[in-house]
XYZ file of C-alpha atoms in Angstrom:
432
model
C 31.448 89.603 132.959
C 33.117 86.129 133.285
C 31.822 82.572 134.499
C 35.295 80.343 135.023
C 38.335 81.436 136.489
C 42.242 80.253 135.942
C 43.737 80.873 138.524
C 47.181 80.383 138.909
C 49.659 79.896 141.770
C 52.297 77.797 140.774
C 54.708 77.943 143.547
C 52.479 78.310 146.183
C 49.535 76.278 146.627
C 45.969 78.099 148.752
C 45.589 74.928 150.576
C 49.010 75.907 152.547
C 49.167 77.165 156.574
C 50.704 81.497 155.690
C 53.889 81.916 158.003
C 55.804 78.925 156.441
C 57.917 77.972 152.865
C 56.606 80.053 149.826
C 53.246 80.199 151.713
C 52.403 83.586 153.122
C 49.978 86.955 151.950
C 49.566 85.626 148.585
C 47.649 82.508 149.534
C 45.557 84.822 151.840
C 44.724 86.746 148.969
C 44.600 83.686 146.166
C 41.947 82.131 149.236
C 40.406 84.765 149.951
C 38.615 85.858 146.339
C 38.322 82.955 145.262
C 35.433 82.532 147.605
C 34.171 85.950 147.194
C 34.466 85.303 143.124
C 32.282 81.964 143.693
C 30.078 83.463 145.620
C 29.620 86.006 143.141
C 28.461 82.708 140.687
C 32.026 83.157 138.665
C 33.824 79.587 139.264
C 37.323 79.473 140.216
C 40.204 77.120 138.995
C 43.491 77.592 141.407
C 46.399 75.473 139.206
C 49.552 75.040 141.745
C 51.791 72.987 141.284
C 51.621 69.673 143.007
C 54.620 68.948 146.015
C 53.401 65.100 147.505
C 52.225 61.768 145.969
C 49.323 61.838 148.317
C 48.308 65.459 147.341
C 45.214 64.755 145.229
C 44.868 65.764 141.559
C 41.190 67.180 142.255
C 40.316 69.191 145.645
C 37.036 71.371 146.431
C 38.980 74.014 148.857
C 35.072 75.807 149.501
C 31.199 75.539 146.545
C 32.700 77.006 143.125
C 36.232 76.696 143.875
C 38.191 73.838 142.622
C 42.566 73.602 143.944
C 44.319 71.659 140.755
C 47.449 69.808 141.990
C 48.933 70.361 138.015
C 52.113 67.094 138.336
C 55.474 69.019 136.905
C 58.519 67.681 138.539
C 59.504 65.979 141.874
C 57.305 64.989 144.127
C 58.970 67.533 146.439
C 59.460 71.353 148.000
C 61.554 73.359 144.978
C 62.812 76.582 144.823
C 61.397 79.363 143.475
C 64.820 79.196 141.175
C 64.178 75.633 140.321
C 60.839 76.237 139.236
C 61.575 77.427 135.539
C 61.805 74.680 134.347
C 59.348 72.367 135.716
C 57.347 75.907 132.973
C 56.401 73.820 130.517
C 54.929 70.456 132.116
C 53.042 72.919 134.266
C 52.041 75.148 130.912
C 51.435 71.295 129.089
C 49.081 70.490 132.287
C 46.658 73.261 132.157
C 46.533 73.834 128.979
C 45.768 69.840 129.168
C 42.641 70.483 131.660
C 41.203 72.905 129.383
C 41.258 70.872 126.426
C 38.721 68.379 127.939
C 35.948 70.968 128.496
C 33.735 73.285 125.412
C 35.877 75.531 124.187
C 35.423 79.033 125.721
C 35.346 77.440 129.454
C 37.675 79.713 130.833
C 37.106 83.165 131.016
C 39.815 85.075 132.751
C 42.707 83.864 132.995
C 44.264 85.662 136.789
C 48.275 84.545 137.259
C 50.018 85.633 140.999
C 54.291 85.900 140.389
C 56.062 86.021 137.523
C 55.864 81.954 137.113
C 52.672 82.327 136.655
C 52.501 84.937 134.796
C 54.907 83.046 132.462
C 52.538 80.080 132.991
C 49.671 82.337 132.123
C 50.406 84.309 129.270
C 50.580 81.145 126.841
C 47.252 80.436 128.148
C 46.262 83.431 127.019
C 47.158 83.484 123.562
C 46.598 79.394 123.373
C 42.465 80.838 124.854
C 41.955 83.971 123.597
C 41.252 85.588 126.761
C 42.314 88.182 128.580
C 45.216 87.834 131.315
C 45.436 89.663 134.451
C 48.129 89.091 136.931
C 49.119 90.747 139.844
C 53.412 90.866 140.791
C 53.024 90.459 144.824
C 56.345 91.080 145.234
C 59.056 92.415 141.916
C 62.233 91.437 141.551
C 63.979 95.335 140.604
C 62.033 96.075 144.340
C 63.532 93.591 146.661
C 67.167 94.500 144.908
C 67.319 97.840 146.031
C 66.438 97.152 149.294
C 68.128 94.185 149.972
C 68.531 92.744 153.558
C 72.010 92.135 154.773
C 73.219 89.162 153.643
C 69.826 88.010 152.141
C 70.800 86.660 147.993
C 69.855 88.793 144.883
C 66.482 87.877 142.176
C 68.668 86.526 139.679
C 68.991 88.571 136.244
C 66.079 85.460 134.745
C 63.252 85.851 137.354
C 63.552 90.473 135.529
C 63.785 89.836 132.341
C 60.538 86.810 132.671
C 58.995 89.265 135.342
C 59.523 92.339 132.406
C 58.137 89.993 129.783
C 54.439 89.033 131.833
C 54.808 93.245 131.964
C 54.715 94.188 128.530
C 52.245 91.185 127.198
C 49.330 91.349 130.551
C 46.350 93.037 129.782
C 45.311 93.690 132.924
C 48.723 94.637 135.612
C 47.171 94.405 140.357
C 48.929 96.632 141.861
C 47.696 96.736 145.677
C 48.983 100.240 146.375
C 49.577 103.657 143.740
C 53.628 103.685 145.157
C 53.155 99.660 143.674
C 52.038 100.765 140.822
C 54.083 103.689 140.292
C 56.929 101.138 140.453
C 55.043 99.170 137.676
C 55.428 101.327 135.031
C 58.660 103.159 136.546
C 61.289 100.263 136.875
C 59.467 97.666 134.301
C 57.539 100.072 131.928
C 53.457 99.191 131.843
C 50.576 100.876 130.694
C 48.624 103.355 133.450
C 46.129 102.559 131.688
C 45.937 98.269 132.119
C 47.759 98.814 135.572
C 44.814 98.920 137.875
C 45.537 99.601 142.285
C 43.082 97.276 143.406
C 44.329 96.561 147.720
C 44.119 93.646 149.439
C 41.209 93.276 152.096
C 41.411 91.463 155.531
C 38.161 89.456 156.958
C 36.298 92.216 159.381
C 34.773 88.766 160.954
C 38.097 87.221 162.634
C 40.185 89.600 162.305
C 37.662 91.918 165.368
C 38.498 93.762 168.491
C 37.849 91.247 171.470
C 38.808 91.047 174.938
C 43.113 90.554 175.730
C 42.533 89.048 178.786
C 40.542 86.118 177.590
C 43.144 86.138 174.198
C 45.848 86.580 176.442
C 44.518 83.352 178.409
C 43.847 81.715 175.407
C 47.173 82.247 174.272
C 48.920 81.654 178.178
C 50.619 84.744 178.241
C 50.372 86.971 181.813
C 47.536 89.258 181.851
C 50.017 92.263 183.225
C 52.827 91.332 180.156
C 53.570 93.852 177.826
C 53.124 92.409 174.915
C 55.290 92.808 171.549
C 54.553 90.018 167.951
C 56.174 89.321 164.926
C 53.755 87.407 163.398
C 55.468 86.115 159.479
C 57.839 84.208 157.498
C 61.028 84.183 159.605
C 63.875 85.394 156.619
C 65.779 88.804 156.726
C 62.671 90.418 154.308
C 60.932 90.651 156.463
C 63.434 91.285 159.797
C 62.278 89.675 162.844
C 65.528 90.297 163.843
C 64.965 94.309 163.842
C 62.284 93.189 166.979
C 64.666 91.013 169.545
C 67.080 94.008 168.605
C 64.408 96.364 169.770
C 63.045 95.125 172.661
C 67.220 93.703 173.432
C 67.289 97.659 173.694
C 64.234 98.202 175.588
C 65.235 96.681 178.571
C 68.852 97.958 179.266
C 67.192 101.691 179.310
C 64.473 99.693 181.980
C 65.536 96.655 183.242
C 62.332 95.410 185.470
C 60.623 96.078 182.442
C 62.453 91.748 181.661
C 59.903 91.055 184.702
C 56.594 91.365 181.754
C 57.975 91.956 178.884
C 57.026 88.981 176.031
C 58.372 89.218 172.914
C 56.751 86.464 171.275
C 57.546 85.723 167.202
C 55.156 83.426 165.216
C 55.916 81.626 161.807
C 58.917 79.386 160.732
C 62.015 79.326 158.645
C 61.797 80.215 154.784
C 62.945 81.799 151.560
C 66.708 82.653 152.424
C 66.462 81.883 156.220
C 66.138 77.983 155.218
C 70.259 78.516 155.155
C 70.234 79.478 158.863
C 67.384 78.103 160.535
C 68.183 78.828 163.603
C 69.676 82.277 162.919
C 66.815 84.463 164.928
C 67.458 81.689 167.782
C 71.245 82.021 167.961
C 70.034 86.369 167.794
C 67.566 85.766 170.548
C 70.293 84.341 172.515
C 73.716 86.531 172.254
C 71.146 89.369 172.571
C 70.236 87.803 176.810
C 66.461 88.371 175.912
C 65.376 84.744 175.406
C 63.798 84.760 178.348
C 61.692 87.304 177.154
C 60.578 85.801 173.558
C 59.086 83.000 172.755
C 58.818 81.297 169.066
C 55.329 79.801 168.296
C 54.933 77.570 164.992
C 52.411 79.852 161.859
C 48.685 80.430 163.816
C 45.950 79.095 161.768
C 43.104 82.479 160.915
C 40.542 82.300 164.417
C 44.297 81.390 166.426
C 46.470 84.234 164.968
C 43.652 86.471 165.742
C 43.461 85.997 169.766
C 47.698 86.640 169.727
C 46.774 89.852 167.826
C 44.029 91.003 170.125
C 46.868 89.265 173.469
C 49.350 91.992 172.246
C 49.569 95.777 172.696
C 51.461 95.868 169.289
C 52.084 94.110 166.849
C 55.828 94.967 164.924
C 56.536 94.554 161.202
C 60.086 95.929 160.458
C 60.019 94.500 156.786
C 62.830 96.252 153.872
C 59.829 95.871 151.532
C 56.146 95.143 151.624
C 54.126 95.385 148.562
C 51.137 95.442 150.897
C 51.528 93.842 154.498
C 48.607 91.783 155.893
C 49.770 90.818 158.600
C 49.432 95.106 159.843
C 46.021 94.557 158.105
C 44.889 91.780 160.210
C 46.510 93.658 163.743
C 44.661 96.471 163.118
C 41.371 94.992 161.988
C 41.807 93.209 165.976
C 41.724 96.616 167.801
C 46.340 96.340 167.849
C 48.069 99.184 166.944
C 51.723 98.381 164.762
C 55.027 99.774 164.199
C 56.321 99.001 161.063
C 59.063 100.064 158.719
C 58.204 102.608 156.904
C 58.173 101.087 152.899
C 56.769 100.278 149.872
C 52.718 99.312 151.209
C 53.269 99.719 155.198
C 52.718 103.466 153.512
C 49.429 102.644 152.918
C 47.731 99.597 155.110
C 49.397 101.696 158.148
C 47.968 105.191 158.595
C 50.714 106.436 160.364
C 50.020 108.086 163.711
C 46.060 106.870 163.555
C 46.447 103.195 163.691
C 50.235 102.910 164.258
C 53.587 104.537 163.216
C 55.755 104.252 160.835
C 59.171 103.788 160.737
C 62.015 105.234 158.395
C 65.430 103.197 158.802
C 67.096 100.120 159.807
C 68.148 101.700 163.785
C 66.787 99.651 166.402
C 66.451 102.381 168.925
C 64.271 104.393 166.396
C 62.243 101.287 166.835
C 62.077 100.790 170.353
C 61.295 103.989 170.760
C 58.037 103.718 168.515
C 56.878 101.056 171.173
C 57.378 102.952 173.822
C 55.375 106.108 172.121
C 52.950 103.625 171.218
C 51.963 101.917 174.478
C 51.056 105.877 175.860
C 48.758 106.040 172.932
C 47.595 102.587 172.793
C 44.647 102.703 173.807
C 43.588 105.665 170.775
C 45.901 103.736 167.792
C 44.280 100.769 168.844
C 40.346 102.244 168.418
C 41.980 104.318 165.500
C 43.450 100.372 163.903
C 40.172 99.319 163.578
C 38.136 102.171 162.058
C 41.006 102.291 159.438
C 40.687 98.249 159.111
C 37.529 99.003 158.016
C 38.576 100.547 155.016
C 39.856 97.909 152.978
C 37.719 94.444 153.166
C 38.061 91.077 150.548
C 34.432 91.820 149.230
C 35.759 95.364 147.973
C 38.962 93.641 146.196
C 36.695 91.420 144.992
C 34.121 93.688 143.327
C 36.891 95.484 141.912
C 38.358 92.527 140.348
C 36.053 91.772 138.991
C 35.031 94.878 137.440
C 38.840 95.120 135.878
C 38.176 91.223 134.314
C 35.383 92.999 132.480
C 37.012 95.740 131.257
C 39.740 93.405 129.702
C 37.712 91.437 128.955
C 36.114 92.992 126.191
C 38.823 95.228 125.255
C 39.826 92.296 123.809
C 36.522 91.557 122.116
C 36.307 95.372 120.887
C 40.406 94.657 119.373
C 39.221 92.344 116.768
C 35.774 93.471 115.422
C 36.627 91.331 112.191
C 38.910 88.769 113.989
C 36.208 86.030 116.164
C 38.344 84.741 118.860
C 39.679 81.766 118.516
C 37.303 79.830 121.200
C 34.144 81.075 118.780
C 36.254 80.152 116.019
C 36.452 76.198 117.997
C 32.677 76.199 118.591
C 32.493 76.760 115.128
C 34.542 72.756 114.262
C 33.324 71.224 116.877
C 29.548 71.838 115.655
C 30.714 71.527 111.613
C 32.455 67.591 113.095
C 29.227 67.261 114.861
C 26.881 67.504 111.718
């Protein structure tokens, strides 16, 4: 069993607020898994790039979980396309940290996103420990379902992902569909590709009194509340909810007196080029009086927004999983989501919400109306579905994957002592 895991999250820190910049579901994943690994006695060091000179080099995120801010490039937020130039500096800092300890300090490297995978690949070879990699998103999949006006992922990322897939000892896929994409699009070895769904914090995201939740966030008791949570960028398609709301008002003008559309999030990615685009769309559609734009929320406050909503809408062009859908359902709120990627697993169509094929706002409006009619039944189904996913189950499966990768690496070299063991022997001889 592993004693210490080096977790690599180059482009975004687990300490950042999800819903803005590059912080999203991956940040939640790293935080929740790291805490639970530590609770099992497995120490975690999370390496991430420093974005401010005021950030302390080392932060204890939780007992047994250390976040290390690595100086690599300027102290500012860099776009993902600018980060490859900083990989040498980042890798050197990670290797330098391990070298300050006794040989064999880390037992496993777990990289998140392809940039981290490039660093993890080198650390794996240097330390003689297995590399476990979570892609979170895949360039070839994203490029096959681009939103209008969105930039395709560069060829350099595609090549980088292919390299990491070829080198990783284990690949972690959120769903069976993602595992298939890794095999079909990247030539991944099915025997080393694990399907481990993410989880949800069922203590924070749980059903509660809708009226009290509405009071806490300032929503009228009799409102019809539609909710979007996520980064404001074309990939997440928050514009679809605004178009659907406009269609609902056109079909039923009396609804305007009660409709509340809450958009929780901040511009991110390609959405930073036009940060006011969604507000301008609301003006063009004539729905500014029913739309409220809110900043990203902390988990406990976010749970109140889910409880206050009648429906949470997740209209993304693509999602490797869709933690927002799971969080909403855990609060007993049904979901209307795009029938793409991991959302087909995160949402049980017809039981915990409805999946919408295609990109027609009229279809979303119709699906929202159908969910409203069956709100109580679907809400109960939503909670039941969400309880099948927990971070404890995710962590247990990851630990099993770590242990199997460690055992496989040892078995593959029965006559060749691991690099860490050779270093320990060398240190012992020098000390005599």
